[in-house]
Coordinates of C-alpha atoms in Angstrom, one line a residue:
M24 CA 12.9 -23.8 7.2
P25 CA 9.9 -25.5 5.1
I26 CA 10.1 -25.2 1.5
A27 CA 7.3 -22.8 0.9
R28 CA 9.0 -20.3 3.5
R29 CA 12.1 -20.5 1.5
I30 CA 10.5 -19.4 -1.8
F31 CA 8.6 -16.9 0.1
W32 CA 11.6 -15.2 1.3
L33 CA 13.6 -15.5 -2.0
L34 CA 10.5 -14.4 -4.0
V35 CA 10.2 -10.8 -1.8
G36 CA 14.0 -10.5 -2.0
L37 CA 14.0 -10.9 -5.7
C38 CA 11.2 -8.0 -5.9
A39 CA 13.1 -5.9 -3.3
A40 CA 16.6 -6.5 -5.2
L41 CA 14.6 -5.6 -8.7
S42 CA 13.1 -2.5 -7.3
A43 CA 16.9 -1.3 -6.0
L44 CA 18.3 -2.1 -9.2
I45 CA 15.4 0.0 -11.3
L46 CA 15.7 2.6 -8.7
L47 CA 19.5 2.6 -8.9
V48 CA 19.9 2.6 -12.8
M49 CA 16.9 4.9 -13.6
P50 CA 17.9 9.0 -14.5
D51 CA 17.9 11.8 -12.5
E52 CA 15.2 14.6 -12.9
K53 CA 16.1 17.6 -14.5
T54 CA 14.1 19.6 -11.9
I55 CA 14.8 17.4 -8.3
G56 CA 17.6 15.4 -9.5
P57 CA 18.2 11.9 -7.6
V58 CA 15.3 12.9 -5.1
I59 CA 13.3 11.6 -8.4
K60 CA 14.2 8.3 -6.6
L61 CA 12.6 8.6 -3.3
V62 CA 9.2 10.2 -5.2
Y63 CA 9.2 7.2 -7.3
L64 CA 9.4 4.8 -4.5
H65 CA 6.9 6.9 -2.2
G66 CA 4.5 6.5 -5.3
A67 CA 4.9 2.8 -6.0
L68 CA 4.6 2.2 -2.1
S69 CA 1.5 4.4 -2.3
R70 CA -0.5 2.9 -5.0
A71 CA 0.6 -0.9 -3.4
G72 CA -0.7 -0.1 -0.3
M73 CA -3.8 1.6 -1.8
L74 CA -4.8 -0.9 -4.1
G75 CA -3.9 -3.6 -0.8
L76 CA -6.7 -2.0 1.1
I77 CA -9.2 -1.8 -1.3
A78 CA -8.5 -5.5 -2.4
A79 CA -8.9 -6.4 1.1
G80 CA -12.4 -4.4 1.0
I81 CA -13.4 -6.5 -2.0
A82 CA -12.5 -10.3 -0.5
G83 CA -14.4 -8.9 2.5
A84 CA -17.5 -8.3 0.4
I85 CA -17.1 -11.6 -1.2
Y86 CA -17.0 -13.3 2.1
L87 CA -20.2 -11.8 3.0
A88 CA -21.7 -12.7 -0.3
W89 CA -19.9 -16.3 0.1
P90 CA -18.6 -17.1 3.4
R91 CA -15.4 -19.1 2.7
R92 CA -12.7 -19.0 4.8
A93 CA -10.1 -18.5 1.8
A94 CA -11.9 -15.0 1.3
L95 CA -11.3 -13.8 4.9
A96 CA -7.8 -14.7 5.4
W97 CA -7.3 -13.0 2.1
S98 CA -9.0 -10.0 3.1
Q99 CA -7.4 -9.9 6.4
G100 CA -3.9 -10.7 4.6
L101 CA -4.1 -7.9 2.2
A102 CA -5.5 -5.6 4.9
I103 CA -2.3 -5.9 6.7
S104 CA -0.1 -5.9 3.6
G105 CA -1.6 -3.2 2.7
W106 CA -1.7 -1.2 5.6
C107 CA 2.1 -1.9 6.3
F108 CA 3.1 -0.5 2.4
W109 CA 0.6 2.6 3.0
V110 CA 2.6 3.6 6.1
G111 CA 5.7 2.8 4.1
H112 CA 5.3 5.3 1.6
F113 CA 4.7 7.9 4.2
I114 CA 8.0 7.1 6.0
V115 CA 10.0 7.3 2.6
S116 CA 7.9 10.5 1.8
L117 CA 9.3 12.5 4.7
P118 CA 12.9 12.8 3.3
A119 CA 11.3 13.4 -0.2
T120 CA 9.1 16.2 1.3
R121 CA 12.3 17.4 3.3
L122 CA 14.4 17.8 0.0
T123 CA 12.1 19.0 -2.1
W124 CA 9.7 21.6 -0.1
G125 CA 11.7 22.2 2.9
P126 CA 9.7 20.4 6.0
W127 CA 9.7 16.9 6.8
I128 CA 5.6 16.6 6.7
A129 CA 3.8 19.3 4.8
W130 CA 0.9 19.5 7.4
G131 CA -1.2 21.8 5.2
E132 CA -1.1 18.8 2.1
P133 CA -4.4 17.7 2.1
R134 CA -3.2 14.2 0.7
V135 CA -0.7 14.0 4.1
T136 CA -3.9 14.6 6.3
M137 CA -5.5 11.7 4.3
T138 CA -2.7 9.5 4.4
L139 CA -2.6 9.6 8.5
Q140 CA -6.4 9.5 8.9
I141 CA -6.2 6.2 6.7
A142 CA -3.1 4.6 8.8
A143 CA -5.0 5.7 12.4
A144 CA -8.5 4.6 11.0
W145 CA -7.3 1.2 10.0
L146 CA -5.3 0.3 13.1
I147 CA -8.9 1.5 15.3
V148 CA -10.2 -0.7 13.0
Y149 CA -8.0 -3.6 13.1
L150 CA -8.0 -3.5 17.1
V151 CA -11.5 -3.5 17.3
S152 CA -11.7 -6.3 14.7
R153 CA -9.4 -8.4 17.1
F154 CA -11.4 -7.5 20.4
L155 CA -15.1 -8.7 18.9
D156 CA -13.4 -11.5 17.0
H157 CA -16.1 -12.0 15.0
A158 CA -15.6 -13.2 10.9
R159 CA -18.6 -11.2 9.4
F160 CA -17.9 -7.8 11.7
T161 CA -14.2 -8.1 10.1
A162 CA -15.5 -8.8 6.5
S163 CA -18.0 -5.9 7.0
A164 CA -15.4 -3.5 8.3
H165 CA -12.6 -4.4 5.5
A166 CA -15.3 -3.7 2.8
L167 CA -16.6 -0.5 4.3
F168 CA -12.7 0.6 4.7
G169 CA -11.8 -0.2 0.9
V170 CA -14.8 1.8 0.2
A171 CA -13.8 4.6 2.4
V172 CA -10.1 4.7 1.2
A173 CA -11.0 4.8 -2.6
A174 CA -13.5 7.7 -1.6
L175 CA -11.0 9.6 0.4
A176 CA -8.2 9.3 -2.3
A177 CA -10.7 10.4 -4.8
A178 CA -11.8 13.3 -2.8
A179 CA -8.6 14.5 -1.2
G180 CA -7.6 18.3 -2.7
V181 CA -4.2 19.0 -3.8
L182 CA -2.3 22.1 -2.8
R183 CA 1.5 21.8 -3.7
H184 CA 1.5 17.8 -4.5
P185 CA 0.8 16.9 -8.2
L186 CA -2.5 14.7 -8.5
D187 CA -0.7 12.5 -10.6
P188 CA 3.1 13.9 -11.1
I189 CA 4.4 11.0 -12.7
G190 CA 1.0 9.8 -15.0
A191 CA 1.4 13.4 -16.0
S192 CA 5.2 13.4 -16.9
P193 CA 6.1 14.4 -20.4
S194 CA 9.1 11.9 -20.3
V195 CA 8.1 8.7 -21.6
T196 CA 11.0 7.1 -20.2
L197 CA 10.4 8.0 -16.6
R198 CA 6.3 6.7 -17.2
V199 CA 8.2 3.5 -18.2
I200 CA 10.5 2.9 -15.3
Y201 CA 7.3 3.7 -12.6
V202 CA 5.5 0.9 -14.1
G203 CA 8.4 -1.2 -14.1
L204 CA 9.2 -0.5 -10.3
L205 CA 5.4 -0.7 -9.5
I206 CA 5.4 -4.2 -10.6
P207 CA 7.6 -5.9 -8.1
V208 CA 6.6 -3.3 -5.4
L209 CA 2.9 -4.7 -5.9
A210 CA 4.1 -8.4 -6.3
A211 CA 5.7 -7.9 -2.6
M212 CA 2.8 -6.6 -1.3
S213 CA 0.6 -9.4 -2.8
L214 CA 3.3 -12.0 -1.8
I215 CA 3.2 -10.8 2.0
A216 CA -0.7 -10.8 2.0
W217 CA -0.4 -14.5 0.7
R218 CA 1.8 -15.4 3.5
L219 CA -0.2 -13.7 6.1
A220 CA -3.5 -15.1 4.8
A221 CA -2.1 -18.7 5.5
A222 CA -1.0 -17.6 8.7
V223 CA -3.5 -15.6 10.2
R224 CA -5.9 -16.6 13.1
P225 CA -9.3 -17.0 11.5
P226 CA -12.2 -15.1 13.8
T227 CA -13.8 -17.3 16.4
A228 CA -17.3 -16.3 16.0
T229 CA -18.9 -16.3 12.4

């Protein structure tokens, strides 16, 4: 195995181990007990996925203004990695929702609808981009999608899901723990994006 690949897996494994350790040692919450660990992981994956998709849009916009291979590669890598973390946050939300509210999926929750809309829309963008195989279209699609993700996140209503349950928590300890968890999760998303950016095939047409 090449050294770069070994270093990549070592760093990703370190991020995963650090995240697991933080979740393991963090205290239970007074109301929902140990389920808070799933809620925090859900929140960290959500934030990392959203930032990845928005960053992919920024990289796509940079490519449109300054067409360099690296900008498009990063846009593609961030888009794929961000989407995977976004889907991951939805998967983690299933047991968290079940244990706190009862159903596996809170269909009446606008943020759940937004999550699924973003996941499905990105798949369509990805498939169309691969089919057209055009660099400027891919960059434009990522740029527009990044704007759409940011707008949807800002506009999504809330029924039972707190707008920012962690940031609004009165516990300084829990807020610090969340930041500590978010750092390795974001680092893992970025590392995977970097690896994908180096491996992804660029569009044929420019």
